[in-house]
Amino acid sequence: MSNQEKKQKVVTRKHIARLERERRQVAIVRTVAIVMIGIVVVLLGYGYFDANYLQKQKPVAEVNGEKITLARFQERVQLQRVNLVNMYQQYQFYQQNFGMDMSQQIQEVEFYLQFHEALGQLVIDQMIDEALIRQEAEKRGITVTEADVEQAVQEAYRFFANGTPTPTITPTAFEYPTLTSEQLTLFPSTPTPTTAPTSTPAPTSTPDLSVTATPTESVSGRPTPTFVPEDLPPTATPYTLEGFKSEYETTVEQFKFYGISEAVLRDVYRNNLLRQKLQEAIATGQPAAEEQVWARHILVATEAEARATYELLKSGVDFIRLAKQSSMDTGSGAQGGDLGWFGRGVMVSEFETAAFNQEIGEIGEPVQSQFGYHIIQVLGRQELPLSASQLQQNRELAFSEWLATAREEAEITSYETWKNQIPDMPNFQAIPN
């Protein structure tokens, strides 16, 4: 072998060795790059998974250990906004077309649409109440089936598969007691007391706004899908099952546009049904009758006027004539001061205490309330059956009292982090057709 051939052979081996080293280096670099890309992808994937799943499964509140997740909270916030916009449009319609003064209601809706934290707190409170109701219903063995939910959905869309239901609540039929000779003597002008008692309105919890809120553009946009289950009077079935399904599916798609799933919509129906069933269970055993009094009064502004009126009545001046002439309560004054029969919790406390403690026929000493001075005469006292509306009112009161007690006794934790995770207002202008 010549020297040139040996040299060529040596050079080739070095070249091969170098190529091998370069190949290994390239492989290492490629591997490192792939690993780094993989790590980035994993980190990005985890970040997306964390933001869109893990974080959304974190609780915004806990009720006796039951978690209310961020995901459900955010969907309910959007659902509440849709409902508020529907209410806003309805109030404006009533105001513009029927001349009804809905300014207070409109202002309250605008408040919640503009102040997101107040809206979030409203939703948190609703979901805490729902959790308490679910827990109590489970203790009592109260359940709601999917068939119950489906029927509630159908009826909310005015589809009654079995025909229009018959109303289950009917007024309690009863007659007021026959007047005694004493009552006929005290109140001869009216054969029977027919004037219904008028309760004093309780103050409502209305946001105190220093400046009237201005509705945003989204509020006055095109109509939003109607969803909230409402107790509306049933009507005849307007369309077929296929028609109902088509309308329902359209509504579900519209809500998906706002980030609200069908599962959340159906949960609201389920919660409402549980509330109704639990309310009925709590109301079991509520009395169907109560002690009521029949009274009349004269309302004046000052203590001096009250004392003078009292002395006139004691001297024999006709109560009816004096009530018509002097009473500031013009509604009852026109009836000779007659307030009709009423039970406890209807009148202001000072009036109620006096009326239920006076003897029949007695003209009591003047009683002061927030409205002025009352001179009261009780005309009758008797156990009377409650009307359907009174029964319903008592049932709702019993439920409200139970719920307030349940809140006090429950272990409720609210995490303030939800305040920074309230979803943005959806674009109601862009609702899909």
Coordinates of C-alpha atoms in Angstrom, one line a residue:
M1 CA 0.0 0.0 0.0
S2 CA 1.4 3.4 -0.9
N3 CA 1.9 6.3 1.5
Q4 CA -0.8 8.3 -0.3
E5 CA -3.4 5.5 0.2
K6 CA -2.5 5.2 4.0
K7 CA -2.8 8.9 4.4
Q8 CA -6.2 8.9 2.7
K9 CA -7.3 6.0 4.9
V10 CA -6.3 7.9 8.1
V11 CA -8.1 11.1 7.0
T12 CA -11.3 9.1 6.3
R13 CA -11.3 7.6 9.8
K14 CA -11.0 11.1 11.4
H15 CA -13.7 12.4 9.2
I16 CA -16.0 9.5 10.2
A17 CA -15.2 10.1 13.9
R18 CA -16.0 13.8 13.6
L19 CA -19.2 13.1 11.8
E20 CA -20.2 10.7 14.5
R21 CA -19.5 13.3 17.2
E22 CA -21.5 15.8 15.3
R23 CA -24.4 13.4 14.9
R24 CA -24.4 12.7 18.6
Q25 CA -24.3 16.5 19.3
V26 CA -27.2 17.1 16.9
A27 CA -29.1 14.3 18.5
I28 CA -28.5 15.7 22.0
V29 CA -29.5 19.2 20.8
R30 CA -32.6 17.8 19.2
T31 CA -33.5 15.8 22.3
V32 CA -33.0 18.8 24.5
A33 CA -35.1 20.9 22.1
I34 CA -37.9 18.3 22.1
V35 CA -37.8 18.1 25.9
M36 CA -37.9 21.8 26.2
I37 CA -40.8 22.1 23.7
G38 CA -42.6 19.3 25.6
I39 CA -42.1 21.1 28.9
V40 CA -43.4 24.3 27.4
V41 CA -46.4 22.5 26.0
V42 CA -47.0 20.8 29.3
L43 CA -46.8 24.1 31.1
L44 CA -49.1 25.8 28.7
G45 CA -51.5 22.8 28.8
Y46 CA -51.4 22.8 32.6
G47 CA -51.9 26.6 32.7
Y48 CA -54.9 26.2 30.4
F49 CA -56.2 23.3 32.4
D50 CA -55.6 25.1 35.6
A51 CA -57.3 28.3 34.5
N52 CA -60.2 26.6 32.8
Y53 CA -60.8 23.6 35.1
L54 CA -58.8 23.5 38.3
Q55 CA -59.3 27.1 39.2
K56 CA -63.0 26.9 38.3
Q57 CA -63.5 24.0 40.6
K58 CA -62.2 26.0 43.6
P59 CA -65.0 27.0 46.0
V60 CA -66.3 30.6 46.3
A61 CA -68.3 29.5 49.3
E62 CA -68.9 26.4 51.4
V63 CA -72.1 25.5 53.2
N64 CA -71.8 22.8 55.8
G65 CA -69.0 21.3 53.8
E66 CA -70.8 21.6 50.4
K67 CA -68.7 23.5 47.9
I68 CA -70.1 26.2 45.6
T69 CA -67.6 26.2 42.7
L70 CA -66.3 29.2 40.8
A71 CA -67.5 27.7 37.5
R72 CA -71.1 27.4 38.7
F73 CA -71.0 30.9 40.4
Q74 CA -69.8 32.5 37.1
E75 CA -72.5 30.8 35.1
R76 CA -75.1 31.9 37.6
V77 CA -73.8 35.5 37.5
Q78 CA -74.4 35.6 33.7
L79 CA -77.8 34.0 34.1
Q80 CA -78.7 36.6 36.7
R81 CA -77.7 39.3 34.2
V82 CA -79.9 37.8 31.5
N83 CA -82.8 37.8 34.0
L84 CA -82.1 41.4 35.0
V85 CA -82.1 42.6 31.4
N86 CA -85.4 40.8 30.8
M87 CA -86.8 42.5 33.9
Y88 CA -85.5 45.9 32.7
Q89 CA -87.2 45.5 29.4
Q90 CA -90.4 44.5 31.0
Y91 CA -90.4 47.4 33.4
Q92 CA -89.7 49.8 30.6
F93 CA -92.6 48.3 28.5
Y94 CA -95.0 48.7 31.4
Q95 CA -93.9 52.2 32.0
Q96 CA -94.0 53.3 28.4
N97 CA -97.2 51.5 27.3
F98 CA -99.3 51.6 30.5
G99 CA -98.0 54.7 32.3
M100 CA -97.0 52.7 35.3
D101 CA -94.3 54.2 37.5
M102 CA -91.6 51.6 37.5
S103 CA -88.7 54.0 38.2
Q104 CA -87.8 52.4 41.5
Q105 CA -87.7 48.9 40.0
I106 CA -85.7 50.1 37.0
Q107 CA -83.2 51.9 39.2
E108 CA -82.6 48.7 41.3
V109 CA -82.0 46.6 38.1
E110 CA -79.6 49.2 36.8
F111 CA -77.8 49.2 40.2
Y112 CA -77.1 45.4 39.9
L113 CA -76.1 45.6 36.3
Q114 CA -73.6 48.3 36.9
F115 CA -72.1 47.3 40.3
H116 CA -70.7 43.9 39.7
E117 CA -69.7 43.2 43.2
A118 CA -73.2 43.8 44.5
L119 CA -74.5 41.4 41.8
G120 CA -71.9 38.8 42.8
Q121 CA -73.0 39.0 46.4
L122 CA -76.6 38.6 45.4
V123 CA -75.8 35.4 43.5
I124 CA -73.6 34.1 46.3
D125 CA -76.5 34.6 48.8
Q126 CA -78.9 32.8 46.4
M127 CA -76.6 29.8 46.0
I128 CA -76.0 29.6 49.7
D129 CA -79.8 29.5 50.3
E130 CA -80.2 26.8 47.6
A131 CA -77.5 24.7 49.3
L132 CA -79.3 25.0 52.6
I133 CA -82.6 24.0 50.9
R134 CA -81.0 21.0 49.2
Q135 CA -79.4 19.8 52.5
E136 CA -82.7 20.1 54.4
A137 CA -84.6 18.4 51.6
E138 CA -82.2 15.5 51.7
K139 CA -82.7 15.2 55.5
R140 CA -86.5 15.1 55.0
G141 CA -86.3 12.6 52.1
I142 CA -87.7 15.2 49.7
T143 CA -86.5 14.6 46.1
V144 CA -87.0 16.0 42.6
T145 CA -86.7 13.6 39.7
E146 CA -85.6 14.4 36.2
A147 CA -89.2 13.9 35.1
D148 CA -90.3 16.6 37.6
V149 CA -87.7 18.9 36.1
E150 CA -88.7 18.2 32.5
Q151 CA -92.3 18.9 33.4
A152 CA -91.4 22.2 35.0
V153 CA -89.4 23.2 31.9
Q154 CA -92.3 22.3 29.6
E155 CA -94.8 24.2 31.7
A156 CA -92.5 27.3 31.8
Y157 CA -92.7 27.2 28.0
R158 CA -96.5 26.9 28.2
F159 CA -96.4 23.3 27.0
F160 CA -98.8 21.1 29.0
A161 CA -98.5 17.5 27.8
N162 CA -101.6 16.4 29.7
G163 CA -103.7 19.5 29.1
T164 CA -104.1 22.7 31.1
P165 CA -103.8 21.9 34.8
T166 CA -106.6 22.7 37.2
P167 CA -105.6 25.3 39.9
T168 CA -104.9 23.6 43.2
I169 CA -105.4 26.6 45.4
T170 CA -108.9 27.7 46.0
P171 CA -110.2 30.4 48.3
T172 CA -111.3 29.3 51.7
A173 CA -115.1 29.7 51.8
F174 CA -116.4 31.2 54.9
E175 CA -118.8 33.9 56.1
Y176 CA -118.1 36.5 58.7
P177 CA -119.8 35.8 62.0
T178 CA -123.3 37.1 62.6
L179 CA -123.3 40.4 64.4
T180 CA -124.4 40.5 68.0
S181 CA -126.9 43.0 69.3
E182 CA -124.0 44.9 70.9
Q183 CA -122.2 45.1 67.6
L184 CA -125.3 46.2 65.8
T185 CA -125.7 48.9 68.4
L186 CA -122.1 50.1 68.1
F187 CA -122.1 49.9 64.3
P188 CA -125.6 50.1 62.9
S189 CA -124.8 51.6 59.5
T190 CA -123.1 48.5 58.1
P191 CA -124.8 45.1 58.3
T192 CA -121.6 43.2 58.0
P193 CA -118.0 44.4 58.1
T194 CA -116.8 44.0 54.5
T195 CA -113.8 46.3 54.3
A196 CA -110.6 44.2 54.0
P197 CA -107.9 45.2 56.4
T198 CA -105.0 47.2 54.9
S199 CA -101.6 46.3 56.1
T200 CA -98.9 48.9 56.6
P201 CA -96.3 48.4 53.9
A202 CA -92.9 47.4 55.3
P203 CA -89.8 49.2 54.1
T204 CA -88.1 47.3 51.2
S205 CA -84.4 46.8 50.8
T206 CA -83.7 49.2 48.0
P207 CA -80.1 50.3 47.1
D208 CA -79.5 53.8 48.2
L209 CA -78.1 55.5 45.1
S210 CA -76.9 59.0 45.2
V211 CA -77.0 59.3 41.5
T212 CA -79.5 57.6 39.2
A213 CA -77.7 54.9 37.3
T214 CA -77.5 55.2 33.6
P215 CA -78.3 52.0 31.7
T216 CA -75.5 50.7 29.6
E217 CA -75.9 50.0 25.9
S218 CA -76.2 46.3 26.5
V219 CA -79.3 46.8 28.6
S220 CA -81.3 48.4 25.9
G221 CA -80.2 46.0 23.2
R222 CA -82.3 43.4 21.5
P223 CA -84.4 41.0 23.6
T224 CA -82.6 38.3 25.6
P225 CA -83.9 34.7 25.9
T226 CA -86.6 34.3 28.5
F227 CA -85.7 31.7 31.0
V228 CA -86.6 32.3 34.7
P229 CA -89.2 29.9 35.9
E230 CA -92.2 32.1 36.9
D231 CA -95.5 31.3 38.5
L232 CA -97.7 32.3 35.6
P233 CA -101.3 31.2 35.0
P234 CA -101.5 28.2 32.8
T235 CA -102.9 28.4 29.3
A236 CA -104.0 25.9 26.8
T237 CA -101.2 24.0 25.0
P238 CA -100.2 26.3 22.2
Y239 CA -98.0 23.9 20.3
T240 CA -96.9 20.4 19.9
L241 CA -94.1 18.6 21.7
E242 CA -91.9 19.2 18.6
G243 CA -92.7 22.9 18.8
F244 CA -91.7 23.0 22.4
K245 CA -88.4 21.1 21.8
S246 CA -87.5 23.5 19.0
E247 CA -88.1 26.6 21.1
Y248 CA -86.3 25.1 24.1
E249 CA -83.2 24.1 22.0
T250 CA -83.0 27.5 20.5
T251 CA -83.1 29.1 24.0
V252 CA -80.4 26.7 25.2
E253 CA -78.1 27.6 22.3
Q254 CA -78.7 31.3 23.1
F255 CA -77.7 30.8 26.7
K256 CA -74.5 28.9 25.6
F257 CA -73.5 32.1 23.8
Y258 CA -73.4 33.7 27.2
G259 CA -71.4 30.9 28.8
I260 CA -74.4 29.3 30.5
S261 CA -74.8 25.6 30.2
E262 CA -78.1 23.7 30.0
A263 CA -77.1 21.9 33.2
V264 CA -77.1 25.2 35.1
L265 CA -80.5 26.1 33.6
R266 CA -82.0 22.8 34.7
D267 CA -80.4 23.1 38.1
V268 CA -82.4 26.3 38.7
Y269 CA -85.6 24.6 37.9
R270 CA -84.6 21.7 40.2
N271 CA -83.8 24.2 43.0
N272 CA -87.1 25.9 42.6
L273 CA -89.0 22.6 42.8
L274 CA -87.1 21.7 45.9
R275 CA -87.9 25.1 47.5
Q276 CA -91.6 24.6 46.8
K277 CA -91.7 21.1 48.2
L278 CA -89.7 22.1 51.3
Q279 CA -91.9 25.1 51.8
E280 CA -95.0 22.8 51.7
A281 CA -93.3 20.4 54.2
I282 CA -92.4 23.2 56.6
A283 CA -95.9 24.6 56.3
T284 CA -97.5 21.3 57.4
G285 CA -99.4 21.8 60.6
Q286 CA -99.7 25.6 60.1
P287 CA -103.0 26.7 61.6
A288 CA -105.9 27.3 59.2
A289 CA -107.6 29.8 61.5
E290 CA -106.5 32.6 63.8
E291 CA -107.8 35.0 66.3
Q292 CA -109.0 38.2 64.6
V293 CA -110.5 41.4 65.7
W294 CA -112.9 43.8 64.1
A295 CA -112.0 47.4 64.9
R296 CA -112.5 50.9 63.8
H297 CA -110.3 53.9 64.5
I298 CA -109.9 57.7 64.1
L299 CA -106.4 58.9 63.2
V300 CA -105.3 62.4 64.1
A301 CA -101.9 64.2 64.0
T302 CA -101.3 65.4 67.5
E303 CA -101.8 64.3 71.1
A304 CA -104.0 67.3 71.8
E305 CA -106.3 66.4 68.9
A306 CA -106.4 62.8 70.1
R307 CA -107.3 63.8 73.6
A308 CA -110.0 66.1 72.4
T309 CA -111.4 63.4 70.1
Y310 CA -111.3 60.9 72.8
E311 CA -113.3 63.1 75.2
L312 CA -115.9 63.8 72.5
L313 CA -116.4 60.1 72.0
K314 CA -116.7 59.4 75.7
S315 CA -119.3 62.2 75.9
G316 CA -121.4 60.3 73.4
V317 CA -120.5 61.9 70.0
D318 CA -121.2 59.5 67.2
F319 CA -118.0 57.6 66.2
I320 CA -118.9 57.2 62.6
R321 CA -119.6 60.9 62.1
L322 CA -116.4 62.0 63.9
A323 CA -114.3 59.5 61.9
K324 CA -115.7 60.9 58.6
Q325 CA -115.0 64.5 59.7
S326 CA -111.7 64.2 61.5
S327 CA -109.7 61.0 60.6
M328 CA -106.5 61.4 58.6
D329 CA -107.0 57.9 57.4
T330 CA -109.4 58.9 54.6
G331 CA -109.9 55.3 53.4
S332 CA -111.3 54.0 56.6
G333 CA -112.7 57.4 57.6
A334 CA -115.1 57.3 54.7
Q335 CA -116.4 54.0 56.2
G336 CA -116.8 55.5 59.6
G337 CA -113.3 54.4 60.7
D338 CA -114.1 50.7 59.9
L339 CA -111.0 48.6 59.4
G340 CA -112.8 45.2 59.1
W341 CA -111.5 42.0 60.5
F342 CA -107.7 41.5 60.8
G343 CA -105.2 39.2 62.5
R344 CA -101.9 39.7 64.1
G345 CA -99.0 41.0 62.0
V346 CA -101.2 43.1 59.8
M347 CA -101.2 46.5 61.6
V348 CA -98.3 48.4 63.1
S349 CA -97.3 46.9 66.4
E350 CA -98.6 49.7 68.7
F351 CA -102.0 49.5 67.0
E352 CA -102.1 45.7 67.1
T353 CA -101.2 45.5 70.8
A354 CA -104.0 48.0 71.7
A355 CA -106.6 46.3 69.5
F356 CA -106.0 42.8 70.7
N357 CA -106.1 43.9 74.4
Q358 CA -109.1 46.1 74.4
E359 CA -112.6 44.9 75.4
I360 CA -115.3 44.8 72.8
G361 CA -117.1 48.1 72.7
E362 CA -114.4 50.0 74.7
I363 CA -113.0 53.2 73.3
G364 CA -109.4 53.0 74.2
E365 CA -107.0 55.7 75.2
P366 CA -105.1 57.4 72.3
V367 CA -102.3 55.2 70.9
Q368 CA -99.3 56.7 69.2
S369 CA -97.7 55.1 66.1
Q370 CA -95.5 56.3 63.3
F371 CA -98.6 57.6 61.5
G372 CA -100.0 59.7 64.4
Y373 CA -102.5 59.1 67.2
H374 CA -105.2 56.4 67.0
I375 CA -108.4 56.3 69.0
I376 CA -109.5 52.6 68.6
Q377 CA -112.8 50.9 69.3
V378 CA -112.9 47.1 69.0
L379 CA -116.2 45.8 67.6
G380 CA -115.6 42.0 67.7
R381 CA -113.0 39.3 68.5
Q382 CA -113.3 35.7 67.1
E383 CA -111.3 32.8 65.7
L384 CA -111.8 32.9 62.0
P385 CA -110.5 30.7 59.1
L386 CA -107.7 32.1 57.0
S387 CA -108.2 33.0 53.4
A388 CA -106.1 31.3 50.7
S389 CA -103.8 34.4 50.4
Q390 CA -103.4 34.5 54.2
L391 CA -102.5 30.8 54.2
Q392 CA -99.9 31.4 51.5
Q393 CA -98.5 34.4 53.3
N394 CA -98.1 32.4 56.5
R395 CA -96.5 29.5 54.6
E396 CA -93.9 31.9 53.1
L397 CA -93.3 33.5 56.5
A398 CA -92.7 30.1 58.1
F399 CA -90.3 29.2 55.3
S400 CA -88.4 32.6 55.6
E401 CA -88.1 32.1 59.4
W402 CA -86.7 28.5 58.8
L403 CA -84.2 29.8 56.2
A404 CA -83.0 32.6 58.5
T405 CA -82.5 30.1 61.4
A406 CA -80.8 27.6 59.0
R407 CA -78.3 30.4 58.0
E408 CA -77.5 31.2 61.6
E409 CA -76.9 27.6 62.5
A410 CA -75.0 26.6 59.3
E411 CA -71.2 26.6 58.9
I412 CA -70.9 29.0 56.0
T413 CA -67.6 30.2 54.6
S414 CA -67.4 32.7 51.7
Y415 CA -64.1 33.3 50.0
E416 CA -63.4 36.8 48.9
T417 CA -61.5 35.7 45.8
W418 CA -64.8 35.6 43.8
K419 CA -64.8 39.4 43.8
N420 CA -61.9 39.4 41.3
Q421 CA -63.4 36.6 39.1
I422 CA -66.8 38.0 38.2
P423 CA -67.2 37.5 34.5
D424 CA -67.5 40.4 32.2
M425 CA -70.9 41.7 31.1
P426 CA -72.0 39.7 28.0
N427 CA -72.7 41.5 24.7
F428 CA -76.5 41.3 24.5
Q429 CA -76.4 43.0 21.1
A430 CA -74.6 40.0 19.6
I431 CA -77.1 37.3 20.6
P432 CA -77.2 34.7 17.8
N433 CA -80.4 34.3 15.8

